[in-house]
Short mmCIF file of C-alpha atoms in Angstrom, two decimals:
data_model
loop_
_atom_site.label_atom_id
_atom_site.label_comp_id
_atom_site.label_asym_id
_atom_site.label_seq_id
_atom_site.Cartn_x
_atom_site.Cartn_y
_atom_site.Cartn_z
CA MET A 721 31.19 117.37 60.69
CA TYR A 722 27.88 115.95 59.58
CA ILE A 723 26.84 112.77 61.43
CA GLY A 724 23.17 112.65 60.47
CA ARG A 725 21.14 109.72 59.18
CA GLU A 726 22.25 110.01 55.54
CA MET A 727 25.85 109.07 56.35
CA TYR A 728 25.15 105.41 57.16
CA SER A 729 23.24 104.15 54.11
CA PRO A 730 23.82 104.68 50.39
CA LEU A 731 22.79 108.16 49.25
CA THR A 732 21.98 108.56 45.56
CA ASP A 733 20.40 112.01 45.26
CA PRO A 734 23.06 114.12 43.44
CA ALA A 735 22.06 117.45 44.94
CA ARG A 736 22.05 116.08 48.48
CA GLN A 737 25.37 114.29 47.88
CA ARG A 738 27.03 117.54 46.86
CA ALA A 739 25.55 119.53 49.70
CA LEU A 740 26.62 117.03 52.36
CA PHE A 741 30.08 116.52 50.86
CA LEU A 742 30.68 120.25 51.00
CA GLN A 743 29.36 120.36 54.56
CA THR A 744 31.35 117.49 56.03
CA VAL A 745 34.56 116.92 54.02
CA ASN A 746 37.34 119.26 55.13
CA ARG A 747 40.39 117.41 53.79
CA ILE A 748 41.09 115.78 50.44
CA GLU A 749 44.36 113.91 49.79
CA VAL A 750 45.31 112.88 46.27
CA GLU A 751 48.39 111.15 44.85
CA THR A 752 49.13 112.48 41.38
CA HIS A 753 51.91 109.92 40.82
CA SER A 754 53.37 106.82 42.47
CA TYR A 755 57.08 107.30 43.12
CA CYS A 756 58.76 107.83 46.48
CA ASN A 757 62.55 107.90 46.76
CA ARG A 758 62.69 106.75 50.40
CA ARG A 759 62.10 103.55 52.38
CA CYS A 760 61.37 104.71 55.92
CA ASP A 761 61.01 102.00 58.55
CA TYR A 762 57.80 103.57 59.91
CA CYS A 763 56.10 103.77 56.49
CA PRO A 764 54.60 100.95 54.38
CA ASN A 765 57.00 102.08 51.63
CA VAL A 766 59.75 100.31 53.60
CA VAL A 767 59.24 97.31 51.29
CA GLY A 768 60.40 99.49 48.40
CA ASP A 769 57.28 99.08 46.30
CA ARG A 770 57.26 102.79 45.41
CA LEU A 771 60.81 102.78 43.99
CA GLY A 772 59.85 101.39 40.59
CA PRO A 773 58.84 103.32 37.48
CA ASN A 774 56.86 106.46 38.25
CA VAL A 775 53.19 106.05 37.29
CA ARG A 776 51.13 109.20 36.91
CA MET A 777 47.41 109.40 37.57
CA LYS A 778 45.35 109.12 34.39
CA PRO A 779 44.39 112.58 33.11
CA ALA A 780 40.73 111.54 32.90
CA ILE A 781 40.66 110.69 36.64
CA TRP A 782 42.33 113.96 37.60
CA GLU A 783 40.00 115.98 35.40
CA LYS A 784 36.92 114.25 36.84
CA LEU A 785 38.11 115.02 40.37
CA LEU A 786 38.64 118.71 39.61
CA ARG A 787 35.30 118.89 37.78
CA ASP A 788 33.46 117.63 40.85
CA LEU A 789 35.29 119.87 43.29
CA ALA A 790 34.86 122.95 41.12
CA ALA A 791 31.14 122.21 40.84
CA ILE A 792 30.68 122.54 44.60
CA GLY A 793 33.14 125.38 45.13
CA TYR A 794 35.36 123.30 47.42
CA ALA A 795 37.37 125.67 49.65
CA ARG A 796 39.03 123.59 52.36
CA TYR A 797 42.26 121.55 52.59
CA PHE A 798 43.47 119.97 49.36
CA VAL A 799 46.64 117.88 49.84
CA LEU A 800 48.58 116.74 46.79
CA ASN A 801 50.30 113.63 48.09
CA SER A 802 49.85 110.47 50.12
CA TYR A 803 52.47 107.70 50.06
CA ASN A 804 54.41 109.27 47.20
CA GLU A 805 57.01 112.04 47.18
CA PRO A 806 55.15 114.88 45.43
CA LEU A 807 58.21 116.91 44.42
CA TYR A 808 59.91 114.03 42.60
CA ASP A 809 57.79 114.73 39.50
CA ARG A 810 57.79 118.39 38.45
CA ALA A 811 54.42 117.82 36.79
CA ILE A 812 53.19 118.63 40.29
CA LEU A 813 53.51 122.28 39.30
CA ASP A 814 50.87 121.80 36.61
CA ARG A 815 48.62 119.89 39.00
CA ILE A 816 48.86 122.70 41.57
CA ALA A 817 48.03 125.33 38.96
CA GLU A 818 45.07 123.29 37.69
CA ALA A 819 43.80 122.74 41.23
CA ARG A 820 44.13 126.44 41.97
CA ALA A 821 42.11 127.31 38.85
CA ALA A 822 39.39 124.82 39.79
CA MET A 823 39.34 125.74 43.50
CA PRO A 824 40.39 129.38 43.93
CA LYS A 825 39.61 129.41 47.66
CA ALA A 826 40.99 126.00 48.65
CA ARG A 827 44.11 125.69 50.81
CA ILE A 828 46.47 123.70 48.58
CA MET A 829 49.10 121.77 50.53
CA ILE A 830 52.03 119.40 50.07
CA TYR A 831 53.93 117.14 52.46
CA THR A 832 57.46 116.46 51.21
CA ASN A 833 60.65 114.85 52.49
CA GLY A 834 62.57 117.90 51.24
CA ASP A 835 65.10 115.96 49.17
CA TYR A 836 64.28 117.82 45.96
CA LEU A 837 63.91 121.31 47.38
CA THR A 838 65.83 124.18 45.81
CA PRO A 839 65.21 127.95 45.98
CA ALA A 840 63.97 127.94 42.38
CA TYR A 841 61.60 125.00 43.01
CA ILE A 842 60.09 126.79 46.01
CA ASP A 843 59.51 129.88 43.87
CA ASP A 844 57.88 127.74 41.18
CA LEU A 845 55.60 126.07 43.73
CA ALA A 846 54.48 129.41 45.10
CA ALA A 847 53.89 130.78 41.61
CA ALA A 848 51.77 127.73 40.74
CA GLY A 849 49.48 128.47 43.67
CA LEU A 850 50.73 126.36 46.59
CA ASP A 851 49.66 127.71 49.99
CA TYR A 852 51.49 125.43 52.42
CA MET A 853 54.45 123.06 52.33
CA HIS A 854 55.26 120.67 55.17
CA VAL A 855 58.85 119.38 55.10
CA SER A 856 58.95 116.12 57.04
CA ILE A 857 62.30 115.17 58.55
CA HIS A 858 62.78 111.45 57.99
CA LEU A 859 65.46 109.14 59.36
CA LYS A 860 67.87 107.03 57.41
CA GLN A 861 66.66 103.47 57.10
CA GLY A 862 67.52 101.48 60.21
CA ASP A 863 68.25 104.55 62.36
CA SER A 864 66.54 105.51 65.61
CA TYR A 865 65.19 108.98 66.31
CA SER A 866 67.88 111.51 67.27
CA ASP A 867 67.37 115.19 68.06
CA LEU A 868 70.89 115.90 66.81
CA TYR A 869 70.21 114.24 63.45
CA VAL A 870 66.97 116.20 63.10
CA LEU A 871 68.63 119.53 63.89
CA ASN A 872 71.43 118.83 61.43
CA ARG A 873 68.92 117.85 58.75
CA ILE A 874 66.93 121.06 59.29
CA ALA A 875 70.17 123.05 59.10
CA GLU A 876 71.04 121.30 55.82
CA ILE A 877 67.65 122.12 54.28
CA SER A 878 67.94 125.70 55.51
CA HIS A 879 71.38 126.05 53.92
CA ARG A 880 70.29 124.44 50.65
CA THR A 881 67.20 126.61 50.28
CA GLY A 882 68.63 129.80 51.74
CA LEU A 883 65.74 130.01 54.22
CA GLN A 884 66.12 130.62 57.92
CA ALA A 885 64.40 128.17 60.26
CA ARG A 886 62.66 129.55 63.35
CA PHE A 887 61.92 126.90 65.95
CA LYS A 888 58.42 126.68 67.42
CA HIS A 889 59.17 123.90 69.89
CA ILE A 890 61.75 121.28 70.72
CA ARG A 891 60.64 118.31 72.82
CA PRO A 892 63.69 116.14 73.47
CA ASN A 893 63.48 112.66 71.93
CA ASP A 894 59.90 113.37 70.88
CA SER A 895 59.37 116.07 68.25
CA ILE A 896 60.78 119.26 66.73
CA ILE A 897 58.81 121.85 64.77
CA ALA A 898 60.15 124.92 62.98
CA ARG A 899 59.00 127.35 60.31
CA PHE A 900 61.03 128.59 57.39
CA ASP A 901 60.97 132.28 56.58
CA THR A 902 59.52 132.52 53.09
CA PRO A 903 57.15 135.31 52.03
CA ARG A 904 55.31 133.55 49.22
CA LEU A 905 53.93 130.48 50.96
CA GLU A 906 53.73 128.96 54.43
CA MET A 907 56.55 126.47 54.95
CA GLU A 908 56.96 124.32 58.05
CA THR A 909 59.30 121.50 59.00
CA ARG A 910 58.57 118.81 61.52
CA ALA A 911 60.23 115.72 62.93
CA ILE A 912 58.40 113.13 65.02
CA ASN A 913 59.72 110.18 66.96
CA PHE A 914 57.65 107.53 65.24
CA ALA A 915 58.73 104.89 67.74
CA ARG A 916 56.48 106.83 70.15
CA HIS A 917 53.89 108.31 67.83
CA GLY A 918 53.84 106.03 64.78
CA ASN A 919 50.78 104.33 63.31
CA ASP A 920 50.79 100.75 62.07
CA ARG A 921 49.05 101.85 58.84
CA GLY A 922 46.19 99.41 58.92
CA GLY A 923 48.34 96.57 60.23
CA LEU A 924 51.06 96.86 57.57
CA LEU A 925 53.62 97.82 60.27
CA PRO A 926 52.88 95.49 63.20
CA ASP A 927 55.89 96.72 65.20
CA LEU A 928 53.98 100.00 65.64
CA SER A 929 50.70 98.39 66.70
CA PRO A 930 49.48 99.42 70.17
CA GLU A 931 49.02 96.86 72.91
CA ASN A 932 45.31 97.51 73.39
CA PRO A 933 42.66 97.28 70.64
CA ARG A 934 41.01 100.50 69.51
CA THR A 935 37.60 101.38 70.90
CA ASP A 936 37.52 105.09 70.08
CA PRO A 937 35.33 106.17 67.16
CA CYS A 938 36.92 107.86 64.13
CA ASN A 939 36.13 111.17 62.46
CA PHE A 940 38.31 110.60 59.38
CA VAL A 941 35.67 108.57 57.50
CA PHE A 942 33.24 111.48 57.89
CA GLN A 943 35.60 114.33 57.03
CA HIS A 944 38.34 113.05 54.71
CA PHE A 945 38.54 111.85 51.10
CA HIS A 946 41.67 109.89 50.08
CA MET A 947 42.51 108.82 46.54
CA GLY A 948 45.63 107.06 45.28
CA TYR A 949 47.30 107.50 41.91
CA THR A 950 45.27 104.62 40.41
CA GLY A 951 41.99 106.32 41.26
CA ASN A 952 41.34 103.96 44.18
CA VAL A 953 39.55 105.66 47.07
CA VAL A 954 40.17 104.38 50.60
CA PRO A 955 38.52 105.27 53.93
CA CYS A 956 41.52 107.12 55.38
CA CYS A 957 45.19 107.99 55.00
CA HIS A 958 46.33 104.98 57.03
CA ILE A 959 45.10 102.51 54.39
CA ARG A 960 47.20 102.06 51.26
CA SER A 961 45.22 102.38 48.07
CA ASP A 962 47.53 100.08 46.09
CA ARG A 963 48.69 97.37 48.51
CA PRO A 964 47.13 93.89 48.00
CA GLU A 965 46.69 93.52 51.77
CA HIS A 966 44.30 96.49 51.69
CA ALA A 967 42.58 95.78 48.37
CA LYS A 968 39.33 94.74 50.05
CA HIS A 969 39.18 98.06 51.89
CA VAL A 970 38.95 100.16 48.71
CA VAL A 971 35.54 101.87 48.63
CA GLY A 972 35.57 102.83 44.96
CA ASN A 973 37.60 103.90 41.94
CA LEU A 974 37.03 107.22 40.22
CA ASP A 975 37.97 105.80 36.83
CA ARG A 976 34.84 103.65 37.02
CA ALA A 977 32.54 105.86 39.11
CA ASP A 978 30.49 108.76 37.84
CA SER A 979 31.71 111.13 40.55
CA ILE A 980 33.59 111.37 43.83
CA PHE A 981 30.22 111.90 45.48
CA ASP A 982 28.92 108.51 44.36
CA ILE A 983 31.96 106.92 46.00
CA PHE A 984 31.85 108.91 49.24
CA PHE A 985 28.14 108.21 49.71
CA GLY A 986 28.20 104.66 48.36
CA ALA A 987 27.40 101.48 50.26
CA LYS A 988 31.02 100.62 51.10
CA ALA A 989 31.84 104.05 52.54
CA ALA A 990 28.58 104.09 54.51
CA ALA A 991 29.49 100.74 56.05
CA TRP A 992 32.80 102.15 57.28
CA ARG A 993 31.01 105.02 58.99
CA ARG A 994 28.57 102.61 60.66
CA GLY A 995 31.50 100.63 62.00
CA LEU A 996 33.50 103.59 63.28
CA ILE A 997 31.00 105.82 65.07
CA HIS A 998 30.56 103.63 68.15
CA ASP A 999 32.75 103.02 71.22
CA ARG A 1000 33.05 99.26 70.80
CA ALA A 1001 36.20 97.42 69.77
CA LYS A 1002 37.04 98.02 66.11
CA SER A 1003 37.82 95.36 63.52
CA GLY A 1004 39.95 94.97 60.40
CA PRO A 1005 42.66 97.58 59.80
CA CYS A 1006 41.09 99.85 62.43
CA ALA A 1007 41.56 97.35 65.26
CA THR A 1008 45.13 98.50 65.91
CA CYS A 1009 44.87 102.11 64.73
CA SER A 1010 46.25 104.68 67.16
CA ALA A 1011 45.16 107.82 65.29
CA PRO A 1012 43.48 110.24 67.69
CA VAL A 1013 39.99 111.60 67.27
CA VAL A 1014 40.46 115.13 65.92
CA LEU A 1015 37.36 117.09 66.87
CA SER A 1016 37.14 120.46 68.57
CA GLN A 1017 33.83 119.96 70.36
CA LYS A 1018 34.29 119.11 74.04
CA ASP A 1019 31.28 116.78 73.96
CA TRP A 1020 32.24 115.03 70.73
CA ARG A 1021 32.04 111.56 72.28
CA LEU A 1022 28.51 112.19 73.53
CA GLN A 1023 27.47 113.55 70.12
CA LEU A 1024 28.84 110.51 68.27
CA GLN A 1025 27.23 108.10 70.72
CA SER A 1026 23.91 109.87 70.30
CA ALA A 1027 24.17 109.63 66.51
CA TYR A 1028 25.02 105.94 66.79
CA LEU A 1029 21.97 105.21 68.95
CA ARG A 1030 19.64 107.23 66.70
CA HIS A 1031 20.85 106.20 63.26
CA VAL A 1032 23.09 103.12 63.33
CA ALA A 1033 21.75 100.93 66.13
CA PRO A 1034 18.34 100.58 64.42
CA LEU A 1035 20.09 99.49 61.20
CA GLU A 1036 22.08 96.89 63.14
CA GLN A 1037 18.89 95.59 64.73
CA GLN A 1038 17.23 95.29 61.30
CA ALA A 1039 20.22 93.29 60.03
CA THR A 1040 20.11 90.84 62.95
CA PRO A 1041 18.16 87.69 61.95
#
């Protein structure tokens, strides 16, 4: 993860933009369409705003995204969903194939609720170029987490797809993870007790807000790129790209920008990184975020604090009248 000086002020040099994007961004999440068939209590979709007509991303936005990623040889995680259900629209097969052609070395991934899975669909996804599929086990609306429900749901998916599930761990009333035996792609299923581990999604789900305000820094705004089906780009996966409550948090729209790099290194995105690298209390949608810092370095906190003192503190001092 790159945390140098150029991350905290607008960067306009195209060559440097591309070099730093390739160096620091390891996960890209993109919604190719809007629809989700579920209304889970621990998801902002609980209000049902994704149950209307399915709206696909404009071809011009999708093509611009792939153009930019192909130009830098992007080869890390590329996730084809966000708050939608990716397998609802079988056009996802074309999007996977196009992404694979543009990014031969990327790890193309999907997170699905599993409702549309069939043996033939799995074969088609693998043939299109999908590397990994995560089948999330969701509860019925209004239900509480139950290990028995989860195990029955995994058994149902296993029966429907003809794939055997091999359990990796079972933590009672907490989480269950298993892998399906399929030779053509990696396929995992997971259930999480969101009453324990849920996120309030930028304040949209206040029942899941933690008691204490967040002070931890955040690595997502340095390493992730999230774009909704409208082309709106947001700082992280916990902010909805199309909800009016989060409209002011959108950092750009690819339909109007020249490139994804101009958005990621623009003034709005730089401001988010300035506000999330320190150990002080956070504000806005980050004030109640419980997402952990996901960094492998043992001294990550010291490194981020050092970068804050060197690069951000002087900017804050300049801005103080």
